[in-house]
Amino acid sequence: MTIDIEITRIDATKTATLEHRGSPESLNNSISKFIEWRKETGLSPIGSSKSFGIAYDDPSTTEPAKFRFDICGEVQEIVAENDYGIINKNIPGGRCAKIRHIGPYDQMDDKIRYLYSTWLPESGELLRDFPVFFQYMTLFPEVPEQELITDIYLLLE
């Protein structure tokens, strides 16, 4: 498998975040809740704000009840307390390794494992204290699953 990894820089990003805690099987319910908040408030418009996911755990090795994943949308202002449970967080800026993935989200696992288990030890790079995260360049259903574009990031020292 040939995987292109780019070393790049990203800017720090303020986000409106819904913390999904629990089974990966129910992640789509949390995503729907976040989309509903986005549409209702307009504070993180899909058309003009970046969309992210932060993966704290590997769903294949984490007990479902302990799985953690943040669903995020870029914001310019602080999000007020709300009934959706949306909170303010930040994605730090700086150097990072980036892989572009084209296709369904459930086919990203091999690229993520490659980043951690092969590329990172061979690169001599050091990780910052932040989990792998994704920037969703295109979203379903606006494009078919096989055409989804997702950038996978690891923050580096």
Short mmCIF file of N, CA and C in Angstrom, two decimals:
data_model
loop_
_atom_site.label_atom_id
_atom_site.label_comp_id
_atom_site.label_asym_id
_atom_site.label_seq_id
_atom_site.Cartn_x
_atom_site.Cartn_y
_atom_site.Cartn_z
N MET A 1 0.85 -1.18 0.00
CA MET A 1 0.00 0.00 0.00
C MET A 1 0.89 1.24 0.00
N THR A 2 0.67 2.11 -0.97
CA THR A 2 1.40 3.38 -1.03
C THR A 2 0.47 4.47 -0.52
N ILE A 3 0.96 5.15 0.51
CA ILE A 3 0.17 6.22 1.12
C ILE A 3 1.00 7.49 1.10
N ASP A 4 0.46 8.54 0.51
CA ASP A 4 1.15 9.82 0.47
C ASP A 4 0.89 10.57 1.77
N ILE A 5 1.97 10.95 2.44
CA ILE A 5 1.87 11.71 3.69
C ILE A 5 2.54 13.05 3.46
N GLU A 6 1.82 14.10 3.76
CA GLU A 6 2.32 15.46 3.60
C GLU A 6 2.54 16.06 4.98
N ILE A 7 3.69 16.70 5.16
CA ILE A 7 3.92 17.47 6.39
C ILE A 7 3.47 18.89 6.07
N THR A 8 2.55 19.39 6.87
CA THR A 8 1.96 20.70 6.60
C THR A 8 1.74 21.43 7.92
N ARG A 9 1.21 22.61 7.86
CA ARG A 9 0.85 23.40 9.04
C ARG A 9 -0.63 23.72 8.97
N ILE A 10 -1.28 23.71 10.13
CA ILE A 10 -2.68 24.13 10.20
C ILE A 10 -2.80 25.24 11.24
N ASP A 11 -3.82 26.03 11.09
CA ASP A 11 -4.10 27.09 12.06
C ASP A 11 -4.96 26.52 13.19
N ALA A 12 -4.81 27.08 14.38
CA ALA A 12 -5.68 26.72 15.50
C ALA A 12 -7.12 27.06 15.09
N THR A 13 -8.05 26.22 15.51
CA THR A 13 -9.44 26.40 15.11
C THR A 13 -10.36 26.29 16.31
N LYS A 14 -11.19 27.32 16.53
CA LYS A 14 -12.24 27.26 17.55
C LYS A 14 -13.37 26.39 17.02
N THR A 15 -13.88 25.51 17.87
CA THR A 15 -14.96 24.64 17.41
C THR A 15 -16.13 24.62 18.37
N ALA A 16 -17.29 24.40 17.78
CA ALA A 16 -18.49 23.99 18.51
C ALA A 16 -18.43 22.47 18.47
N THR A 17 -18.54 21.83 19.63
CA THR A 17 -18.27 20.40 19.70
C THR A 17 -19.37 19.66 20.44
N LEU A 18 -19.77 18.53 19.85
CA LEU A 18 -20.65 17.59 20.53
C LEU A 18 -19.80 16.37 20.85
N GLU A 19 -19.65 16.08 22.14
CA GLU A 19 -18.85 14.94 22.59
C GLU A 19 -19.70 13.68 22.56
N HIS A 20 -19.39 12.80 21.61
CA HIS A 20 -20.08 11.50 21.57
C HIS A 20 -19.35 10.58 22.53
N ARG A 21 -20.11 9.99 23.45
CA ARG A 21 -19.56 9.03 24.40
C ARG A 21 -20.46 7.81 24.38
N GLY A 22 -19.88 6.66 24.03
CA GLY A 22 -20.66 5.44 23.94
C GLY A 22 -20.39 4.71 22.65
N SER A 23 -21.17 3.74 22.38
CA SER A 23 -20.97 2.84 21.25
C SER A 23 -20.78 3.57 19.93
N PRO A 24 -19.80 3.12 19.13
CA PRO A 24 -19.65 3.68 17.79
C PRO A 24 -20.90 3.46 16.95
N GLU A 25 -21.68 2.44 17.28
CA GLU A 25 -22.91 2.15 16.55
C GLU A 25 -23.92 3.30 16.65
N SER A 26 -23.85 4.09 17.73
CA SER A 26 -24.79 5.19 17.90
C SER A 26 -24.20 6.55 17.50
N LEU A 27 -23.02 6.54 16.88
CA LEU A 27 -22.37 7.79 16.46
C LEU A 27 -23.25 8.59 15.49
N ASN A 28 -23.92 7.91 14.59
CA ASN A 28 -24.79 8.64 13.63
C ASN A 28 -25.90 9.41 14.33
N ASN A 29 -26.38 8.92 15.47
CA ASN A 29 -27.40 9.67 16.24
C ASN A 29 -26.81 10.99 16.73
N SER A 30 -25.57 10.94 17.22
CA SER A 30 -24.92 12.17 17.69
C SER A 30 -24.66 13.12 16.52
N ILE A 31 -24.26 12.57 15.38
CA ILE A 31 -24.02 13.41 14.21
C ILE A 31 -25.31 14.11 13.79
N SER A 32 -26.41 13.38 13.80
CA SER A 32 -27.71 13.99 13.45
C SER A 32 -28.07 15.11 14.41
N LYS A 33 -27.79 14.92 15.68
CA LYS A 33 -28.07 15.95 16.69
C LYS A 33 -27.22 17.19 16.42
N PHE A 34 -25.94 16.98 16.08
CA PHE A 34 -25.06 18.10 15.79
C PHE A 34 -25.53 18.85 14.54
N ILE A 35 -25.92 18.13 13.51
CA ILE A 35 -26.42 18.75 12.28
C ILE A 35 -27.67 19.58 12.57
N GLU A 36 -28.55 19.04 13.41
CA GLU A 36 -29.77 19.77 13.79
C GLU A 36 -29.40 21.08 14.48
N TRP A 37 -28.41 21.04 15.42
CA TRP A 37 -27.95 22.26 16.09
C TRP A 37 -27.39 23.24 15.07
N ARG A 38 -26.57 22.75 14.14
CA ARG A 38 -25.97 23.60 13.12
C ARG A 38 -27.04 24.33 12.32
N LYS A 39 -28.03 23.59 11.88
CA LYS A 39 -29.10 24.18 11.07
C LYS A 39 -29.92 25.18 11.88
N GLU A 40 -30.23 24.82 13.12
CA GLU A 40 -31.09 25.67 13.96
C GLU A 40 -30.40 26.99 14.32
N THR A 41 -29.11 26.94 14.64
CA THR A 41 -28.43 28.14 15.12
C THR A 41 -27.74 28.93 14.03
N GLY A 42 -27.29 28.25 12.99
CA GLY A 42 -26.52 28.93 11.96
C GLY A 42 -25.15 29.39 12.42
N LEU A 43 -24.73 28.98 13.64
CA LEU A 43 -23.45 29.43 14.17
C LEU A 43 -22.25 28.75 13.52
N SER A 44 -22.48 27.60 12.94
CA SER A 44 -21.40 26.86 12.28
C SER A 44 -21.93 26.35 10.94
N PRO A 45 -22.17 27.26 9.99
CA PRO A 45 -22.79 26.86 8.73
C PRO A 45 -21.95 25.83 7.97
N ILE A 46 -22.60 24.79 7.51
CA ILE A 46 -21.90 23.73 6.80
C ILE A 46 -21.21 24.28 5.56
N GLY A 47 -21.84 25.20 4.86
CA GLY A 47 -21.27 25.72 3.62
C GLY A 47 -20.04 26.59 3.78
N SER A 48 -19.85 27.18 4.96
CA SER A 48 -18.73 28.12 5.12
C SER A 48 -17.84 27.82 6.33
N SER A 49 -18.15 26.80 7.10
CA SER A 49 -17.34 26.45 8.26
C SER A 49 -16.79 25.04 8.10
N LYS A 50 -15.57 24.85 8.53
CA LYS A 50 -14.94 23.53 8.45
C LYS A 50 -15.62 22.55 9.39
N SER A 51 -15.64 21.29 8.97
CA SER A 51 -16.22 20.20 9.78
C SER A 51 -15.11 19.23 10.16
N PHE A 52 -15.11 18.82 11.45
CA PHE A 52 -14.05 17.96 11.96
C PHE A 52 -14.62 16.81 12.78
N GLY A 53 -13.82 15.78 12.94
CA GLY A 53 -14.06 14.71 13.89
C GLY A 53 -12.76 14.45 14.62
N ILE A 54 -12.85 14.24 15.93
CA ILE A 54 -11.66 13.94 16.74
C ILE A 54 -11.85 12.57 17.34
N ALA A 55 -10.93 11.66 17.02
CA ALA A 55 -11.05 10.26 17.46
C ALA A 55 -10.11 10.00 18.64
N TYR A 56 -10.68 9.90 19.81
CA TYR A 56 -9.88 9.62 21.00
C TYR A 56 -9.56 8.14 21.15
N ASP A 57 -10.39 7.29 20.55
CA ASP A 57 -10.25 5.85 20.74
C ASP A 57 -10.40 5.12 19.41
N ASP A 58 -9.80 3.94 19.35
CA ASP A 58 -9.94 3.05 18.20
C ASP A 58 -11.16 2.18 18.45
N PRO A 59 -12.19 2.28 17.62
CA PRO A 59 -13.41 1.51 17.88
C PRO A 59 -13.19 -0.01 17.84
N SER A 60 -12.11 -0.46 17.19
CA SER A 60 -11.86 -1.91 17.12
C SER A 60 -11.19 -2.45 18.38
N THR A 61 -10.66 -1.56 19.22
CA THR A 61 -9.97 -2.03 20.44
C THR A 61 -10.55 -1.44 21.72
N THR A 62 -11.56 -0.59 21.60
CA THR A 62 -12.15 0.08 22.76
C THR A 62 -13.51 -0.53 23.07
N GLU A 63 -13.73 -0.79 24.34
CA GLU A 63 -15.05 -1.27 24.78
C GLU A 63 -16.09 -0.24 24.33
N PRO A 64 -17.18 -0.69 23.69
CA PRO A 64 -18.15 0.27 23.13
C PRO A 64 -18.60 1.35 24.11
N ALA A 65 -18.83 1.02 25.35
CA ALA A 65 -19.31 2.01 26.33
C ALA A 65 -18.27 3.08 26.62
N LYS A 66 -16.99 2.81 26.33
CA LYS A 66 -15.91 3.75 26.63
C LYS A 66 -15.42 4.52 25.40
N PHE A 67 -16.05 4.29 24.24
CA PHE A 67 -15.64 4.95 23.01
C PHE A 67 -15.93 6.44 23.07
N ARG A 68 -14.94 7.27 22.61
CA ARG A 68 -15.06 8.73 22.62
C ARG A 68 -14.73 9.30 21.24
N PHE A 69 -15.60 10.19 20.78
CA PHE A 69 -15.41 10.83 19.47
C PHE A 69 -16.08 12.20 19.53
N ASP A 70 -15.37 13.25 19.13
CA ASP A 70 -15.94 14.60 19.09
C ASP A 70 -16.36 14.96 17.67
N ILE A 71 -17.55 15.51 17.55
CA ILE A 71 -18.09 16.01 16.29
C ILE A 71 -18.00 17.53 16.37
N CYS A 72 -17.29 18.14 15.42
CA CYS A 72 -16.96 19.56 15.55
C CYS A 72 -17.25 20.35 14.28
N GLY A 73 -17.63 21.60 14.50
CA GLY A 73 -17.78 22.56 13.42
C GLY A 73 -17.06 23.84 13.80
N GLU A 74 -16.34 24.41 12.86
CA GLU A 74 -15.61 25.65 13.10
C GLU A 74 -16.58 26.77 13.47
N VAL A 75 -16.20 27.58 14.46
CA VAL A 75 -16.99 28.75 14.84
C VAL A 75 -16.05 29.94 15.01
N GLN A 76 -16.63 31.12 14.89
CA GLN A 76 -15.87 32.36 15.10
C GLN A 76 -16.12 32.93 16.49
N GLU A 77 -17.28 32.61 17.04
CA GLU A 77 -17.69 33.14 18.34
C GLU A 77 -17.83 32.00 19.35
N ILE A 78 -17.84 32.35 20.61
CA ILE A 78 -18.08 31.38 21.68
C ILE A 78 -19.53 30.91 21.60
N VAL A 79 -19.74 29.62 21.75
CA VAL A 79 -21.10 29.05 21.72
C VAL A 79 -21.68 29.13 23.13
N ALA A 80 -22.86 29.69 23.24
CA ALA A 80 -23.53 29.81 24.54
C ALA A 80 -24.05 28.44 24.98
N GLU A 81 -24.29 28.32 26.28
CA GLU A 81 -24.88 27.09 26.81
C GLU A 81 -26.17 26.81 26.05
N ASN A 82 -26.41 25.54 25.78
CA ASN A 82 -27.56 25.18 24.95
C ASN A 82 -28.10 23.81 25.32
N ASP A 83 -29.29 23.50 24.83
CA ASP A 83 -29.96 22.23 25.14
C ASP A 83 -29.39 21.05 24.37
N TYR A 84 -28.55 21.30 23.38
CA TYR A 84 -27.97 20.22 22.57
C TYR A 84 -26.72 19.61 23.20
N GLY A 85 -26.16 20.30 24.18
CA GLY A 85 -24.91 19.82 24.78
C GLY A 85 -23.69 20.19 23.97
N ILE A 86 -23.82 21.16 23.07
CA ILE A 86 -22.70 21.63 22.26
C ILE A 86 -21.83 22.52 23.14
N ILE A 87 -20.52 22.24 23.14
CA ILE A 87 -19.58 23.01 23.97
C ILE A 87 -18.48 23.60 23.09
N ASN A 88 -17.69 24.48 23.68
CA ASN A 88 -16.56 25.11 22.99
C ASN A 88 -15.30 24.29 23.22
N LYS A 89 -14.56 24.07 22.15
CA LYS A 89 -13.25 23.41 22.22
C LYS A 89 -12.36 24.04 21.17
N ASN A 90 -11.10 23.61 21.14
CA ASN A 90 -10.14 24.11 20.15
C ASN A 90 -9.36 22.95 19.56
N ILE A 91 -9.06 23.05 18.28
CA ILE A 91 -8.09 22.17 17.65
C ILE A 91 -6.81 23.00 17.54
N PRO A 92 -5.72 22.53 18.17
CA PRO A 92 -4.49 23.32 18.15
C PRO A 92 -3.91 23.43 16.74
N GLY A 93 -3.21 24.51 16.50
CA GLY A 93 -2.51 24.68 15.24
C GLY A 93 -1.09 24.14 15.33
N GLY A 94 -0.42 24.12 14.19
CA GLY A 94 0.98 23.71 14.16
C GLY A 94 1.27 22.71 13.06
N ARG A 95 2.45 22.10 13.19
CA ARG A 95 2.90 21.10 12.21
C ARG A 95 2.08 19.83 12.36
N CYS A 96 1.83 19.19 11.22
CA CYS A 96 1.11 17.92 11.28
C CYS A 96 1.41 17.08 10.04
N ALA A 97 1.16 15.79 10.22
CA ALA A 97 1.19 14.86 9.10
C ALA A 97 -0.23 14.75 8.59
N LYS A 98 -0.38 14.72 7.27
CA LYS A 98 -1.72 14.69 6.68
C LYS A 98 -1.77 13.62 5.59
N ILE A 99 -2.86 12.86 5.62
CA ILE A 99 -3.17 11.92 4.55
C ILE A 99 -4.55 12.30 4.01
N ARG A 100 -4.67 12.34 2.71
CA ARG A 100 -5.99 12.56 2.10
C ARG A 100 -6.61 11.20 1.81
N HIS A 101 -7.83 11.02 2.30
CA HIS A 101 -8.57 9.78 2.08
C HIS A 101 -9.75 10.08 1.17
N ILE A 102 -9.93 9.25 0.16
CA ILE A 102 -11.08 9.37 -0.73
C ILE A 102 -11.88 8.08 -0.61
N GLY A 103 -13.15 8.22 -0.23
CA GLY A 103 -14.01 7.06 -0.09
C GLY A 103 -14.74 7.06 1.25
N PRO A 104 -15.42 5.95 1.55
CA PRO A 104 -16.20 5.85 2.78
C PRO A 104 -15.33 5.98 4.04
N TYR A 105 -15.94 6.52 5.08
CA TYR A 105 -15.22 6.70 6.35
C TYR A 105 -14.74 5.37 6.91
N ASP A 106 -15.53 4.30 6.73
CA ASP A 106 -15.15 3.03 7.33
C ASP A 106 -13.96 2.38 6.63
N GLN A 107 -13.42 3.03 5.60
CA GLN A 107 -12.22 2.52 4.94
C GLN A 107 -10.97 3.34 5.29
N MET A 108 -11.06 4.19 6.32
CA MET A 108 -9.91 5.00 6.73
C MET A 108 -9.00 4.26 7.71
N ASP A 109 -9.48 3.18 8.32
CA ASP A 109 -8.73 2.51 9.38
C ASP A 109 -7.31 2.12 8.98
N ASP A 110 -7.13 1.56 7.78
CA ASP A 110 -5.79 1.14 7.36
C ASP A 110 -4.83 2.31 7.28
N LYS A 111 -5.32 3.46 6.82
CA LYS A 111 -4.45 4.64 6.72
C LYS A 111 -4.08 5.17 8.10
N ILE A 112 -5.03 5.15 9.02
CA ILE A 112 -4.75 5.62 10.39
C ILE A 112 -3.74 4.69 11.06
N ARG A 113 -3.95 3.39 10.93
CA ARG A 113 -3.00 2.43 11.52
C ARG A 113 -1.61 2.59 10.91
N TYR A 114 -1.55 2.80 9.60
CA TYR A 114 -0.27 3.01 8.93
C TYR A 114 0.44 4.24 9.51
N LEU A 115 -0.28 5.32 9.70
CA LEU A 115 0.31 6.54 10.27
C LEU A 115 0.97 6.25 11.61
N TYR A 116 0.24 5.58 12.49
CA TYR A 116 0.74 5.31 13.84
C TYR A 116 1.80 4.21 13.88
N SER A 117 1.55 3.10 13.18
CA SER A 117 2.42 1.93 13.38
C SER A 117 3.61 1.86 12.43
N THR A 118 3.54 2.47 11.27
CA THR A 118 4.65 2.39 10.31
C THR A 118 5.30 3.75 10.09
N TRP A 119 4.51 4.71 9.63
CA TRP A 119 5.09 6.00 9.28
C TRP A 119 5.72 6.70 10.48
N LEU A 120 5.01 6.81 11.59
CA LEU A 120 5.51 7.56 12.75
C LEU A 120 6.84 7.01 13.26
N PRO A 121 6.96 5.70 13.53
CA PRO A 121 8.26 5.20 14.01
C PRO A 121 9.39 5.40 13.00
N GLU A 122 9.09 5.29 11.71
CA GLU A 122 10.12 5.44 10.68
C GLU A 122 10.47 6.90 10.40
N SER A 123 9.57 7.82 10.72
CA SER A 123 9.76 9.22 10.36
C SER A 123 10.70 9.97 11.30
N GLY A 124 10.82 9.50 12.54
CA GLY A 124 11.59 10.24 13.53
C GLY A 124 10.82 11.40 14.13
N GLU A 125 9.57 11.57 13.72
CA GLU A 125 8.73 12.65 14.24
C GLU A 125 8.17 12.26 15.61
N LEU A 126 7.80 13.27 16.40
CA LEU A 126 7.17 13.05 17.70
C LEU A 126 5.76 13.61 17.67
N LEU A 127 4.85 12.87 18.29
CA LEU A 127 3.45 13.32 18.36
C LEU A 127 3.27 14.38 19.42
N ARG A 128 2.37 15.30 19.17
CA ARG A 128 1.90 16.20 20.23
C ARG A 128 0.79 15.50 20.98
N ASP A 129 0.45 16.04 22.12
CA ASP A 129 -0.57 15.43 22.97
C ASP A 129 -1.96 15.82 22.47
N PHE A 130 -2.34 15.22 21.33
CA PHE A 130 -3.65 15.46 20.75
C PHE A 130 -3.96 14.26 19.86
N PRO A 131 -5.19 13.78 19.88
CA PRO A 131 -5.52 12.58 19.10
C PRO A 131 -5.60 12.84 17.59
N VAL A 132 -5.65 11.77 16.84
CA VAL A 132 -5.86 11.86 15.40
C VAL A 132 -7.19 12.57 15.17
N PHE A 133 -7.22 13.42 14.13
CA PHE A 133 -8.49 14.08 13.82
C PHE A 133 -8.66 14.16 12.32
N PHE A 134 -9.91 14.43 11.93
CA PHE A 134 -10.30 14.41 10.53
C PHE A 134 -10.94 15.73 10.17
N GLN A 135 -10.62 16.21 8.98
CA GLN A 135 -11.35 17.34 8.41
C GLN A 135 -12.13 16.80 7.23
N TYR A 136 -13.44 16.97 7.29
CA TYR A 136 -14.33 16.47 6.26
C TYR A 136 -14.43 17.52 5.16
N MET A 137 -13.73 17.27 4.05
CA MET A 137 -13.68 18.23 2.95
C MET A 137 -14.99 18.21 2.15
N THR A 138 -15.61 17.05 2.07
CA THR A 138 -16.93 16.90 1.47
C THR A 138 -17.77 16.07 2.43
N LEU A 139 -19.07 16.18 2.31
CA LEU A 139 -19.96 15.50 3.25
C LEU A 139 -21.02 14.70 2.52
N PHE A 140 -21.40 13.59 3.12
CA PHE A 140 -22.52 12.79 2.63
C PHE A 140 -23.80 13.43 3.17
N PRO A 141 -24.86 13.58 2.46
CA PRO A 141 -25.18 13.03 1.15
C PRO A 141 -24.89 13.98 -0.02
N GLU A 142 -24.18 15.09 0.23
CA GLU A 142 -23.87 16.01 -0.88
C GLU A 142 -23.07 15.31 -1.97
N VAL A 143 -22.22 14.36 -1.58
CA VAL A 143 -21.48 13.55 -2.55
C VAL A 143 -21.66 12.08 -2.17
N PRO A 144 -21.59 11.17 -3.13
CA PRO A 144 -21.71 9.74 -2.81
C PRO A 144 -20.56 9.29 -1.90
N GLU A 145 -20.80 8.26 -1.10
CA GLU A 145 -19.80 7.77 -0.14
C GLU A 145 -18.44 7.50 -0.79
N GLN A 146 -18.43 6.92 -1.97
CA GLN A 146 -17.17 6.56 -2.60
C GLN A 146 -16.38 7.79 -3.07
N GLU A 147 -17.01 8.97 -3.05
CA GLU A 147 -16.34 10.20 -3.47
C GLU A 147 -16.05 11.15 -2.30
N LEU A 148 -16.34 10.72 -1.08
CA LEU A 148 -16.06 11.56 0.09
C LEU A 148 -14.56 11.86 0.17
N ILE A 149 -14.22 13.09 0.54
CA ILE A 149 -12.82 13.47 0.73
C ILE A 149 -12.64 13.85 2.19
N THR A 150 -11.71 13.18 2.86
CA THR A 150 -11.44 13.40 4.28
C THR A 150 -9.94 13.51 4.47
N ASP A 151 -9.48 14.57 5.12
CA ASP A 151 -8.07 14.71 5.47
C ASP A 151 -7.87 14.20 6.89
N ILE A 152 -6.88 13.33 7.05
CA ILE A 152 -6.55 12.72 8.34
C ILE A 152 -5.29 13.41 8.85
N TYR A 153 -5.31 13.89 10.10
CA TYR A 153 -4.20 14.65 10.66
C TYR A 153 -3.66 14.04 11.95
N LEU A 154 -2.32 14.10 12.09
CA LEU A 154 -1.65 13.85 13.35
C LEU A 154 -0.82 15.09 13.65
N LEU A 155 -1.02 15.70 14.82
CA LEU A 155 -0.23 16.88 15.20
C LEU A 155 1.16 16.43 15.64
N LEU A 156 2.18 17.16 15.18
CA LEU A 156 3.58 16.81 15.44
C LEU A 156 4.27 17.90 16.25
N GLU A 157 5.32 17.49 16.95
CA GLU A 157 6.15 18.46 17.70
C GLU A 157 6.85 19.39 16.72
#
